[in-house]
Amino acid sequence: MTVESTAARKPRRSSGSSKRAGARKPQSPTEPQLVQLLTPEGERVENPEYDEFVADLTPEALRGLYRDMVLTRRFDAEATALQRQGELGLWASLLGQEAAQIGSGRALRDDDYVFPTYREHGVAWCRGVDPTNLLGMFRGVNHGGWDPNSNNFHLYTIVIGSQTLHATGYAMGVAKDGADSAVIAYFGDGASSQGDVNEAFTFSAVYNAPVVFFCQNNQWAISEPTEKQTRVPLYQRAQGFGFPGVRVDGNDVLACLAVTRSALERARRGEGPTLVEAFTYRMGAHTTSDDPTRYRHDDERAAWEAKDPILRLRTYLEKEGIAGEEFFASLEEESVALGKRVREAVRAMPDPDHMAIFENIYADGHALVDEERAQFAAYQASFADEEN
Amino acid sequence: MAVEKMSVAKALNESLRKALDTDPKVLIMGEDVGKLGGVFRITDGLQKDFGEERVIDTPLAESGIVGTAIGLALRGYRPVVEIQFDGFVFPAYDQIVTQLAKMHARALGKIKMPVVVRIPYGGGIGAVEHHSESPEAYFAHTAGLKVVSPSTPSDAYWMLQQAIQTDDPVIFFEPKRRYWDKGEVDTEAIPGPLHAARVAREGTDLTLAAYGPMVKVCLEAAAAAAEEGKSLEVVDLRSMSPIDFDTIQRSVEKTRRLVVVHEAPVFLGTGSEIAARITERCFYHLEAPVLRVGGYHAPYPPARLEEEYLPGLDRVLDAVDRSLAY
């Protein structure tokens, strides 16, 4: 058996297929040129450009970021387990992406607006969305279900990249209103190939919309590596659209917070969009229906585990004396309690009423829906007659 | 004076002007809608009077136009977007059917999607390909969308007002070859419901049901048939989603015969749905099967062949004769 080195992250190719590519030597789209404030070993590194954006973080705030990541991971693990137990039809795990989501999510103000894809459980957490609300669509009781305006957190979007245009339009509206809030759109490396994402870049640049495009490059779009999406590092795409792009260590919560704050402030100042590429890794499967062992190697995951976002912050907190045993023990208790709450909430989640099929299709009504609703109700009622 | 004679194009322009004037949340968006006033001049002069923030020239990207309109609607605006031609709506089709149509339901009714997508549609103007199509069935098939088409200047004016005021997404098909037809518009009238069909001509022997550009053809056919002693009723559907089956049913119960006419391909088109529903509703009233006249299962042909493809007077009257022969 051949032991593969770091190049092992590339999928096996038939020999000879990469000759031309090798001769052209394109810049690797995965070559890291990262904004980093905290190394994988938990060392704080100076960054003259971004240090000021985290200078205000108190020990309490740092412990808060750690708590957010731990609880989000616990929630995610619980949901994965619930899927395995048959309580959820599907789950899209965020394992490994906690820093990207908590760092960017905590950079937001209450009046900012978030347009997520379907994996932003950590961002939802930061917005104060009850995590059990996120499970309805995965349990199959609704297609979203929460009021986007109550937490300025839009519904999850399944169609890849669609929400980047909604975010851009919303941001255009923010600018029209003369407000100084900002909008953030989440998407993945696979979505960067979609026309909608590129149209969102065009519209946001042309209208100078206050939107931050936050791409979590987790290296894999189901089974397709980033190399199948792009020949240049993703953050460099922004330049061609006329706005800045920055690549941040997506496993570094401080760097994600700093870079997102910087981009949001730029948007608030009326200077337009920014593309942030959070270079991270999806440690689990794409969803619970996926089998990553078919397309990637264990040693790749092992290499990324060494960059774990939670471990590195813990090392830093311990080393700096910001958090001690008592904090970690109490957080563990809180984490267990969250798991229990999620478990119980999912199991108690009722199936929707049959008539829900016909609800909320139109705001102003529709004759055909009314007719079919009545037919369906009569049909349902006919069974009740039989039982009597 | 409230009653004025104007073209369909002018009526649409006046309607948009009124909407911009009365509701500061109304926006016009699309390619060339600003200085040019749109390729059909429907938005003529609006940017001059309401500014670039209200009448927005967009990049040439239909998915982007509809997708950003969705975002603006989420922010509380009421965007009216123009798709330049029927055949260009397909890049926006994904945003319309997977996002615009479903947003209200996905949020369990907590948010509304008051977006109007205006699409100049249909043939008969000698255009190149992708400029003459009738894609209404694609949209009517999707729950969450409303689909309408006016046939007169008065309906153009009022139906657009109503579409803009609707809290649901409305696909507003404008019959482009009728843009220059003139008629009276009472801008102070109280219009009927947006989705109610209209009996455009009364008759007793057979019902012709049509919408948009084909209403005029059917009225001409009814006039020609009258000279031969046949009394045809013409129902202008006005709305393809929902369809006012009650009005069609009432007419068919009187005339006992129905021919549905549209430009779109007959196969799986609006006419098929009407034929099926009216057969269910009027089975014992019908003296003949419901017949359909429309486009063929072929790409819309080059301009030199479109008169063969489009239902004209002769094809409509041929179907009338076939129905009456039962």
XYZ file of C-alpha atoms in Angstrom:
714
model
C 0.000 0.000 0.000
C 1.320 3.396 -0.917
C 1.491 5.939 1.810
C 0.284 9.225 0.351
C 1.557 12.549 1.566
C -0.346 15.808 1.821
C -1.166 15.460 -1.873
C -3.455 12.661 -0.796
C -6.359 15.064 -0.548
C -6.666 14.910 -4.316
C -8.873 12.115 -5.520
C -7.227 9.246 -7.320
C -6.920 9.913 -10.999
C -6.147 7.554 -13.822
C -2.490 7.976 -14.793
C -1.724 10.458 -17.530
C -4.920 12.447 -17.208
C -3.187 15.385 -15.567
C -0.345 15.863 -18.065
C -1.588 19.101 -19.567
C -2.562 20.593 -16.289
C 0.867 19.722 -14.917
C 2.588 21.475 -17.784
C 0.577 24.676 -17.260
C 1.164 24.715 -13.542
C -1.877 26.736 -12.528
C -1.851 28.212 -9.087
C -3.397 25.704 -6.758
C -6.862 26.827 -5.719
C -6.224 25.351 -2.319
C -2.870 26.922 -1.619
C -3.435 28.762 1.635
C -2.635 32.471 1.887
C -4.592 32.990 5.024
C -5.386 35.735 7.431
C -4.619 34.000 10.721
C -4.634 35.344 14.275
C -4.492 32.056 16.119
C -2.284 29.209 14.931
C -3.404 25.588 15.066
C -1.160 25.314 18.131
C -3.133 28.014 19.878
C -0.516 30.752 19.521
C -1.782 34.277 19.011
C -0.009 35.795 16.003
C 0.062 39.488 15.264
C -1.628 40.885 12.208
C -1.277 44.648 11.779
C -4.275 44.841 9.474
C -6.765 42.829 11.481
C -5.648 42.951 15.140
C -7.683 46.097 15.760
C -10.888 44.230 14.889
C -10.498 41.885 17.854
C -8.755 44.295 20.224
C -11.978 44.782 22.188
C -12.389 41.102 23.041
C -12.541 40.671 26.802
C -11.773 37.344 28.467
C -15.510 36.906 28.800
C -16.022 37.471 25.089
C -13.296 34.955 24.270
C -14.899 32.388 26.555
C -18.204 33.217 24.825
C -16.770 32.365 21.421
C -15.509 29.082 22.796
C -18.875 28.341 24.356
C -20.649 29.097 21.057
C -18.432 26.679 19.188
C -18.736 23.904 21.753
C -22.520 24.160 21.975
C -22.900 24.369 18.215
C -20.789 21.263 17.789
C -22.844 19.509 20.433
C -26.065 20.478 18.745
C -24.703 19.244 15.437
C -23.573 15.932 16.928
C -26.982 15.492 18.511
C -28.717 16.126 15.201
C -26.443 13.649 13.431
C -27.279 11.060 16.081
C -30.983 11.813 15.769
C -30.766 11.179 12.040
C -29.080 7.832 12.721
C -31.902 7.015 15.126
C -34.473 7.725 12.448
C -35.770 10.926 14.040
C -34.530 13.130 11.190
C -34.710 12.299 7.495
C -31.442 14.046 6.762
C -28.832 16.190 8.428
C -26.149 18.465 7.014
C -23.386 18.532 9.593
C -21.206 21.582 10.182
C -18.501 19.618 11.975
C -15.219 21.454 11.458
C -16.797 24.725 10.353
C -17.639 26.088 13.803
C -15.023 28.851 13.752
C -16.068 30.136 10.341
C -19.692 30.309 11.444
C -19.269 31.599 14.985
C -16.551 34.062 14.020
C -18.616 35.552 11.208
C -21.905 35.213 13.082
C -20.604 37.087 16.126
C -19.350 39.878 13.865
C -22.950 40.794 13.020
C -25.133 43.448 14.552
C -28.756 42.722 15.400
C -29.974 44.856 12.505
C -27.793 43.038 9.971
C -29.488 40.392 7.880
C -28.272 36.860 7.209
C -28.971 34.733 4.144
C -27.760 31.213 4.935
C -27.483 28.086 2.858
C -28.548 24.926 4.727
C -25.525 24.261 6.957
C -25.346 27.515 8.931
C -26.387 26.081 12.270
C -23.661 28.044 14.053
C -24.725 31.316 12.463
C -28.333 30.588 13.432
C -27.083 30.054 16.972
C -25.437 33.467 16.949
C -28.679 35.021 15.706
C -30.647 33.585 18.586
C -32.669 31.201 16.438
C -33.753 28.312 18.646
C -31.717 25.372 17.326
C -34.745 23.115 17.422
C -36.337 25.375 14.776
C -33.611 24.279 12.382
C -34.651 20.655 12.653
C -38.184 20.963 11.286
C -37.165 20.817 7.660
C -34.790 17.924 8.298
C -37.522 16.047 10.140
C -39.884 16.748 7.276
C -42.495 18.784 9.072
C -41.915 22.016 7.119
C -39.653 23.674 4.522
C -38.203 26.279 6.848
C -40.765 27.281 9.328
C -39.349 30.252 11.168
C -40.132 33.915 10.647
C -37.001 35.294 8.961
C -37.701 38.779 10.278
C -37.770 37.825 13.944
C -34.007 37.232 14.041
C -32.982 38.738 10.694
C -32.026 35.216 9.706
C -33.537 34.106 6.419
C -34.759 30.577 5.771
C -32.300 27.887 4.794
C -31.935 27.691 1.007
C -31.452 24.308 -0.606
C -30.944 25.409 -4.205
C -27.251 26.177 -4.324
C -26.375 29.869 -4.455
C -29.917 31.260 -4.918
C -29.750 33.145 -1.640
C -26.740 35.213 -2.694
C -29.074 37.117 -5.039
C -31.696 37.523 -2.320
C -28.983 38.917 -0.064
C -27.855 41.313 -2.773
C -31.400 42.522 -3.402
C -31.995 42.931 0.302
C -28.752 44.898 0.576
C -29.844 47.098 -2.325
C -32.969 47.800 -0.293
C -30.913 48.605 2.805
C -28.956 51.144 0.773
C -32.180 52.637 -0.628
C -33.503 52.982 2.901
C -30.381 54.878 3.876
C -29.781 52.407 6.701
C -26.276 51.504 7.824
C -26.926 47.842 8.451
C -25.230 45.197 6.357
C -26.159 41.870 4.827
C -24.205 38.637 4.785
C -24.696 35.771 2.355
C -23.309 32.334 3.128
C -22.471 29.810 0.438
C -19.954 27.100 -0.294
C -17.127 26.436 -2.712
C -19.467 24.456 -4.953
C -21.923 27.350 -5.122
C -19.161 29.614 -6.408
C -19.631 27.853 -9.744
C -23.303 28.751 -9.951
C -24.470 31.513 -12.243
C -26.515 33.055 -9.457
C -23.446 33.630 -7.299
C -21.669 35.294 -10.183
C -24.755 37.397 -10.939
C -24.895 38.358 -7.270
C -21.280 39.511 -7.518
C -22.158 41.579 -10.590
C -25.274 43.177 -9.116
C -23.685 43.904 -5.753
C -20.682 45.543 -7.379
C -22.744 47.585 -9.844
C -25.108 48.874 -7.142
C -22.421 49.051 -4.453
C -24.638 46.955 -2.211
C -23.692 46.576 1.474
C -23.294 42.815 1.345
C -20.575 40.452 2.515
C -20.256 37.211 0.606
C -19.028 34.633 3.072
C -17.860 31.538 1.233
C -17.045 28.599 3.443
C -14.621 26.697 1.284
C -14.842 23.379 3.069
C -12.885 21.737 0.243
C -15.646 19.475 -0.973
C -18.917 19.964 -2.878
C -20.336 16.571 -2.024
C -17.674 14.460 -3.770
C -16.130 17.157 -5.928
C -12.985 18.880 -4.703
C -12.420 22.609 -5.107
C -10.253 21.854 -8.136
C -13.444 20.894 -9.937
C -14.927 24.327 -9.241
C -12.130 26.748 -9.965
C -8.656 27.267 -11.384
C -7.897 30.242 -9.150
C -8.255 30.667 -5.405
C -11.868 31.599 -4.797
C -11.225 34.861 -2.989
C -9.413 36.120 -6.093
C -12.663 35.951 -8.052
C -13.777 39.152 -6.359
C -11.139 41.216 -8.111
C -12.677 40.557 -11.491
C -16.007 41.865 -10.231
C -14.436 44.980 -8.789
C -14.438 44.405 -5.061
C -11.957 43.000 -2.577
C -11.606 39.353 -1.702
C -9.822 37.976 1.311
C -8.991 34.470 2.382
C -9.161 33.770 6.082
C -8.224 30.730 8.112
C -11.712 29.335 8.505
C -10.666 27.300 11.544
C -9.526 30.404 13.386
C -12.487 32.001 15.114
C -10.602 35.215 15.891
C -9.507 35.699 12.315
C -13.021 34.958 11.008
C -14.451 37.495 13.446
C -11.879 40.138 12.512
C -12.140 39.693 8.761
C -15.940 39.656 8.798
C -16.093 42.736 11.037
C -13.773 44.524 8.661
C -15.891 43.558 5.646
C -19.136 44.537 7.399
C -17.714 47.904 8.392
C -16.665 48.484 4.820
C -20.218 47.707 3.720
C -21.644 50.071 6.343
C -19.353 52.846 5.150
C -20.973 52.520 1.727
C -17.921 50.991 0.096
C -19.747 47.968 -1.259
C -19.340 44.211 -1.170
C -16.495 42.016 -0.003
C -15.881 38.358 -0.664
C -14.550 36.444 2.308
C -13.292 32.958 1.630
C -13.094 31.040 4.867
C -10.643 28.245 4.180
C -11.925 25.379 6.260
C -12.875 21.752 6.136
C -16.048 19.767 6.376
C -14.945 16.978 8.703
C -18.053 14.921 8.292
C -20.087 13.895 5.280
C -21.874 16.394 3.022
C -25.085 15.157 4.555
C -25.989 11.989 6.370
C -26.807 10.464 2.960
C -23.246 10.925 1.756
C -20.324 8.493 2.033
C -17.063 10.440 1.988
C -14.970 7.251 2.165
C -15.726 6.809 -1.540
C -13.900 9.979 -2.545
C -11.459 11.103 0.121
C -8.818 9.644 2.378
C -8.758 9.327 6.132
C -5.354 10.999 6.380
C -6.815 14.149 4.866
C -9.287 14.390 7.683
C -6.547 13.603 10.168
C -4.491 16.512 8.817
C -7.435 18.862 9.303
C -8.229 17.526 12.750
C -4.897 18.955 13.798
C -6.308 22.361 12.826
C -9.494 21.880 14.815
C -11.083 25.252 15.553
C -12.254 24.361 19.050
C -9.038 22.755 20.258
C -6.902 25.644 19.197
C -9.019 28.197 21.056
C -9.057 25.963 24.119
C -5.272 25.732 24.068
C -5.093 29.518 23.834
C -7.620 30.084 26.624
C -5.800 27.681 28.920
C -2.369 28.985 28.122
C -3.406 32.580 28.719
C -5.302 31.681 31.869
C -8.559 32.987 30.380
C -10.475 29.844 31.204
C -9.891 27.115 33.719
C -11.235 23.710 34.674
C -14.334 25.133 36.273
C -15.361 26.864 33.046
C -14.818 23.792 30.927
C -16.666 21.548 33.359
C -19.620 23.885 33.555
C -19.707 24.180 29.756
C -19.717 20.401 29.478
C -22.786 20.317 31.703
C -24.460 22.956 29.609
C -23.607 21.009 26.507
C -25.140 17.804 27.858
C -28.279 19.716 28.784
C -28.515 21.203 25.289
C -28.241 17.744 23.779
C -31.039 16.521 25.993
C -33.243 19.494 25.145
C -32.723 18.982 21.403
C -33.428 15.257 21.657
C -36.626 15.792 23.558
C -37.779 18.621 21.342
C -37.338 16.597 18.166
C -39.145 13.586 19.538
C -41.980 15.792 20.716
C -42.253 17.573 17.373
C -45.698 16.763 16.017
C -46.401 15.895 12.416
C -48.135 18.800 10.729
C -51.875 18.793 10.330
C -52.976 17.260 7.020
C -54.523 20.528 5.918
C -51.078 22.182 6.110
C -50.563 21.073 2.496
C -52.888 23.875 1.467
C -51.734 26.538 3.881
C -49.695 29.613 3.005
C -49.415 28.869 -0.694
C -50.794 32.298 -1.483
C -51.100 35.383 0.677
C -54.215 36.599 -1.156
C -55.905 33.273 -1.853
C -56.324 31.203 -5.034
C -59.509 29.583 -6.314
C -57.881 26.283 -7.278
C -56.244 25.914 -3.883
C -59.600 26.627 -2.224
C -61.291 24.005 -4.388
C -58.664 21.335 -3.792
C -58.521 22.103 -0.072
C -62.265 21.513 0.155
C -62.002 18.281 -1.839
C -59.166 17.039 0.344
C -61.042 17.932 3.531
C -64.091 16.042 2.304
C -61.949 13.065 1.385
C -60.319 13.060 4.806
C -63.700 13.401 6.465
C -64.993 10.366 4.570
C -62.622 8.157 6.580
C -63.986 9.568 9.813
C -67.490 8.587 8.640
C -66.341 5.027 8.052
C -64.891 4.822 11.537
C -68.148 5.972 13.124
C -61.638 63.365 -17.670
C -61.151 59.848 -16.431
C -61.957 58.079 -19.711
C -59.180 58.269 -22.270
C -58.430 56.439 -25.480
C -54.979 54.890 -25.363
C -52.936 51.940 -26.590
C -52.155 48.895 -24.474
C -48.549 50.131 -24.258
C -49.627 53.560 -23.063
C -52.067 52.024 -20.579
C -49.260 49.929 -19.079
C -47.040 52.979 -18.920
C -49.748 55.012 -17.191
C -50.388 52.148 -14.805
C -46.723 51.911 -13.822
C -46.592 55.675 -13.431
C -49.556 55.619 -11.102
C -48.060 52.788 -9.051
C -44.725 54.609 -8.681
C -46.589 57.766 -7.758
C -48.839 56.279 -5.102
C -46.514 53.790 -3.397
C -42.893 54.750 -2.678
C -42.059 51.060 -2.234
C -42.826 50.253 -5.879
C -39.695 49.814 -8.012
C -39.268 49.135 -11.712
C -36.343 46.895 -12.655
C -35.087 45.438 -15.884
C -32.815 45.677 -18.859
C -33.071 49.008 -20.707
C -36.074 50.186 -18.681
C -34.388 53.513 -17.844
C -33.291 55.990 -20.493
C -34.553 53.863 -23.367
C -37.896 53.251 -21.693
C -37.698 49.528 -22.486
C -37.476 47.983 -25.932
C -41.252 48.412 -26.243
C -41.184 51.807 -24.459
C -43.521 50.560 -21.734
C -41.420 52.344 -19.118
C -40.951 55.435 -21.278
C -40.226 58.564 -19.259
C -40.506 56.844 -15.876
C -36.839 57.055 -14.967
C -36.780 60.707 -15.948
C -39.621 61.414 -13.548
C -38.890 58.977 -10.717
C -35.107 58.670 -10.853
C -32.623 55.847 -11.095
C -33.373 54.636 -7.579
C -36.974 53.825 -8.514
C -36.562 52.837 -12.162
C -33.503 50.669 -12.230
C -31.504 49.641 -15.276
C -30.092 46.240 -14.438
C -27.182 44.143 -15.653
C -28.109 41.690 -18.419
C -28.841 38.800 -16.101
C -32.408 37.581 -15.734
C -31.803 35.337 -12.746
C -30.123 38.308 -11.105
C -33.077 40.553 -11.859
C -35.622 38.222 -10.284
C -33.293 37.070 -7.496
C -32.521 40.608 -6.367
C -36.207 41.531 -6.688
C -36.918 38.747 -4.183
C -34.394 40.293 -1.797
C -35.921 43.736 -2.277
C -39.367 42.307 -1.585
C -38.001 40.780 1.628
C -36.853 44.274 2.567
C -40.368 45.642 2.052
C -40.247 46.823 -1.553
C -42.689 45.926 -4.334
C -40.527 45.319 -7.384
C -42.044 45.184 -10.863
C -39.464 43.531 -13.068
C -39.426 43.484 -16.828
C -38.154 40.467 -18.707
C -37.348 41.831 -22.127
C -38.877 39.000 -24.162
C -40.702 35.731 -23.442
C -37.813 33.488 -24.490
C -35.437 35.262 -22.113
C -37.327 34.327 -18.972
C -35.736 30.925 -18.723
C -32.483 32.032 -17.071
C -34.784 33.436 -14.353
C -37.011 30.378 -14.303
C -35.168 28.785 -11.394
C -35.517 31.885 -9.223
C -39.199 32.163 -10.152
C -40.253 28.580 -9.498
C -37.886 27.476 -6.726
C -37.692 30.745 -4.782
C -40.292 33.371 -5.676
C -43.196 30.916 -5.774
C -42.317 29.147 -2.531
C -40.991 31.813 -0.177
C -44.353 32.566 1.431
C -45.080 28.899 2.136
C -41.565 28.116 3.396
C -41.898 30.894 5.956
C -45.298 29.511 7.023
C -46.884 32.707 5.762
C -44.686 35.050 7.794
C -43.332 36.846 4.745
C -44.947 38.015 1.524
C -43.608 38.159 -1.994
C -45.235 41.084 -3.817
C -43.194 40.798 -7.020
C -44.606 41.314 -10.512
C -42.716 39.787 -13.418
C -43.787 41.480 -16.640
C -43.147 39.450 -19.773
C -43.984 40.699 -23.292
C -45.059 37.455 -24.959
C -46.443 35.866 -28.074
C -45.820 36.123 -31.780
C -47.088 37.918 -34.813
C -44.531 40.698 -34.934
C -42.001 39.089 -37.272
C -39.294 38.683 -34.653
C -36.272 36.387 -34.542
C -36.257 33.258 -32.410
C -36.861 33.443 -28.621
C -38.896 36.631 -29.170
C -42.354 35.155 -29.879
C -43.043 32.420 -27.380
C -45.963 31.758 -25.052
C -44.504 30.095 -21.957
C -47.477 30.714 -19.636
C -48.183 27.042 -18.915
C -44.792 26.584 -17.240
C -45.715 29.215 -14.697
C -49.383 28.345 -14.253
C -48.223 24.822 -13.366
C -46.335 26.125 -10.331
C -48.259 26.654 -7.115
C -47.447 29.957 -5.481
C -47.520 31.955 -8.712
C -50.411 33.822 -10.241
C -50.452 34.186 -13.999
C -52.483 36.772 -15.892
C -52.665 38.378 -19.297
C -54.702 41.409 -20.349
C -56.171 41.765 -23.812
C -57.400 45.360 -23.808
C -55.973 48.744 -22.798
C -58.416 48.944 -19.898
C -57.358 45.548 -18.561
C -53.704 46.401 -19.181
C -54.112 49.451 -16.969
C -56.170 47.899 -14.211
C -54.784 44.385 -14.090
C -51.259 45.755 -13.711
C -52.444 47.967 -10.848
C -54.023 44.956 -9.189
C -50.992 42.737 -9.825
C -48.719 45.301 -8.150
C -51.050 45.532 -5.162
C -51.220 41.746 -4.789
C -49.101 40.278 -2.000
C -48.357 37.214 -4.149
C -45.966 36.954 -7.070
C -47.746 37.627 -10.340
C -46.415 36.664 -13.765
C -47.867 39.347 -15.984
C -47.890 38.337 -19.644
C -48.262 41.285 -21.999
C -49.512 40.427 -25.498
C -46.828 42.239 -27.420
C -48.632 42.306 -30.750
C -51.498 44.135 -29.054
C -49.264 46.839 -27.583
C -50.399 49.287 -30.252
C -54.124 48.450 -30.187
C -56.174 51.301 -28.817
C -59.196 51.354 -26.580
C -60.877 53.316 -23.833
C -59.455 53.315 -20.333
C -61.400 54.684 -17.409
C -58.679 55.435 -14.882
C -61.235 56.116 -12.172
C -63.379 53.025 -12.679
C -63.590 50.381 -9.995
C -62.168 47.269 -11.634
C -63.539 43.760 -11.204
C -61.505 41.005 -9.528
C -58.092 40.352 -11.123
C -58.818 36.673 -11.704
C -62.380 36.901 -12.993
C -62.973 36.005 -16.633
C -64.892 38.447 -18.793
C -67.568 37.713 -21.361
C -66.239 39.817 -24.225
C -69.110 38.997 -26.577
C -72.374 37.265 -25.879
C -73.538 34.348 -28.015
C -75.672 31.214 -27.887
C -74.224 28.563 -30.228
C -70.670 28.018 -29.005
C -68.148 29.466 -26.560
C -64.710 30.580 -27.612
C -62.349 30.903 -24.637
C -59.099 32.818 -25.095
C -56.751 35.241 -23.385
C -54.199 37.878 -24.269
C -53.469 38.197 -27.987
C -56.068 35.619 -29.069
C -59.078 37.456 -27.673
C -59.062 39.815 -30.627
C -58.781 36.908 -33.082
C -61.744 35.214 -31.392
C -63.818 38.403 -31.509
C -63.072 38.674 -35.227
C -64.014 35.029 -35.672
C -67.286 35.605 -33.835
C -68.046 38.590 -36.070
C -67.328 36.527 -39.172
C -69.437 33.627 -37.889
C -72.310 36.000 -37.177
C -72.459 36.785 -40.877
C -73.100 33.073 -41.421
C -75.803 33.097 -38.800
C -73.762 31.520 -35.992
C -73.838 33.131 -32.574
C -70.506 32.729 -30.758
C -69.791 33.792 -27.200
C -66.238 34.929 -26.447
C -64.836 34.550 -22.957
C -61.639 36.445 -22.158
C -60.008 34.377 -19.407
C -57.692 37.209 -18.240
C -56.106 34.846 -15.687
C -54.401 31.498 -16.267
C -53.746 30.904 -12.575
C -56.237 30.740 -11.106
C -58.611 30.112 -13.993
C -62.183 31.327 -13.568
C -63.851 28.011 -14.423
C -67.195 29.222 -13.085
C -67.548 31.821 -15.817
C -66.532 29.349 -18.518
C -68.938 26.786 -17.096
C -71.836 29.248 -17.111
C -71.106 30.067 -20.722
C -70.794 26.424 -21.772
C -74.000 25.454 -19.976
C -75.663 28.029 -22.214
C -73.892 27.299 -25.525
C -73.050 23.597 -24.962
C -69.929 23.869 -27.032
C -66.410 25.081 -26.222
C -63.328 25.851 -28.276
C -60.240 27.069 -26.409
C -57.789 29.196 -28.359
C -54.224 30.171 -27.466
C -50.902 30.724 -29.177
C -48.974 28.344 -26.942
C -48.547 24.734 -28.038
C -51.763 22.770 -27.538
C -50.040 19.810 -25.893
C -50.291 20.116 -22.091
C -51.241 23.755 -22.454
C -53.837 25.936 -20.780
C -56.451 24.599 -23.217
C -55.847 21.044 -22.058
C -56.617 21.969 -18.485
C -59.751 23.851 -19.491
C -60.920 20.973 -21.687
C -60.471 18.507 -18.851
C -62.137 20.640 -16.186
C -65.043 21.713 -18.335
C -65.604 18.116 -19.405
C -65.815 17.198 -15.708
C -68.094 20.084 -14.870
C -70.311 20.108 -17.966
C -70.317 16.479 -19.094
C -74.090 16.334 -19.525
C -74.308 19.767 -21.118
C -71.729 19.284 -23.835
C -72.903 18.541 -27.350
C -69.351 18.136 -28.619
C -65.913 17.439 -27.182
C -64.010 20.535 -26.094
C -61.686 21.442 -28.943
C -58.388 23.265 -28.733
C -56.742 25.545 -31.256
C -53.166 26.617 -30.676
C -49.523 26.207 -31.511
C -47.962 22.977 -32.650
C -45.481 20.769 -30.795
C -42.675 22.516 -32.604
C -40.296 25.328 -31.809
C -41.856 28.668 -32.618
C -41.110 28.943 -36.341
C -39.128 31.593 -38.196
C -41.083 34.761 -38.927
C -41.966 33.821 -42.513
C -43.869 30.812 -41.190
C -45.513 32.270 -38.108
C -48.828 32.980 -39.828
C -49.078 29.231 -40.435
C -48.275 28.472 -36.821
C -50.445 31.047 -35.098
C -54.175 30.441 -34.778
C -55.877 32.821 -37.187
C -59.479 33.407 -38.156
C -59.647 30.376 -40.456
C -58.295 27.887 -37.932
C -60.633 29.154 -35.242
C -63.640 29.002 -37.578
C -62.612 25.525 -38.733
C -62.703 24.348 -35.129
C -66.092 26.046 -34.687
C -67.413 24.118 -37.687
C -66.026 20.846 -36.358
C -67.676 21.427 -32.993
C -71.017 22.378 -34.532
C -70.922 19.282 -36.759
C -71.274 16.935 -33.756
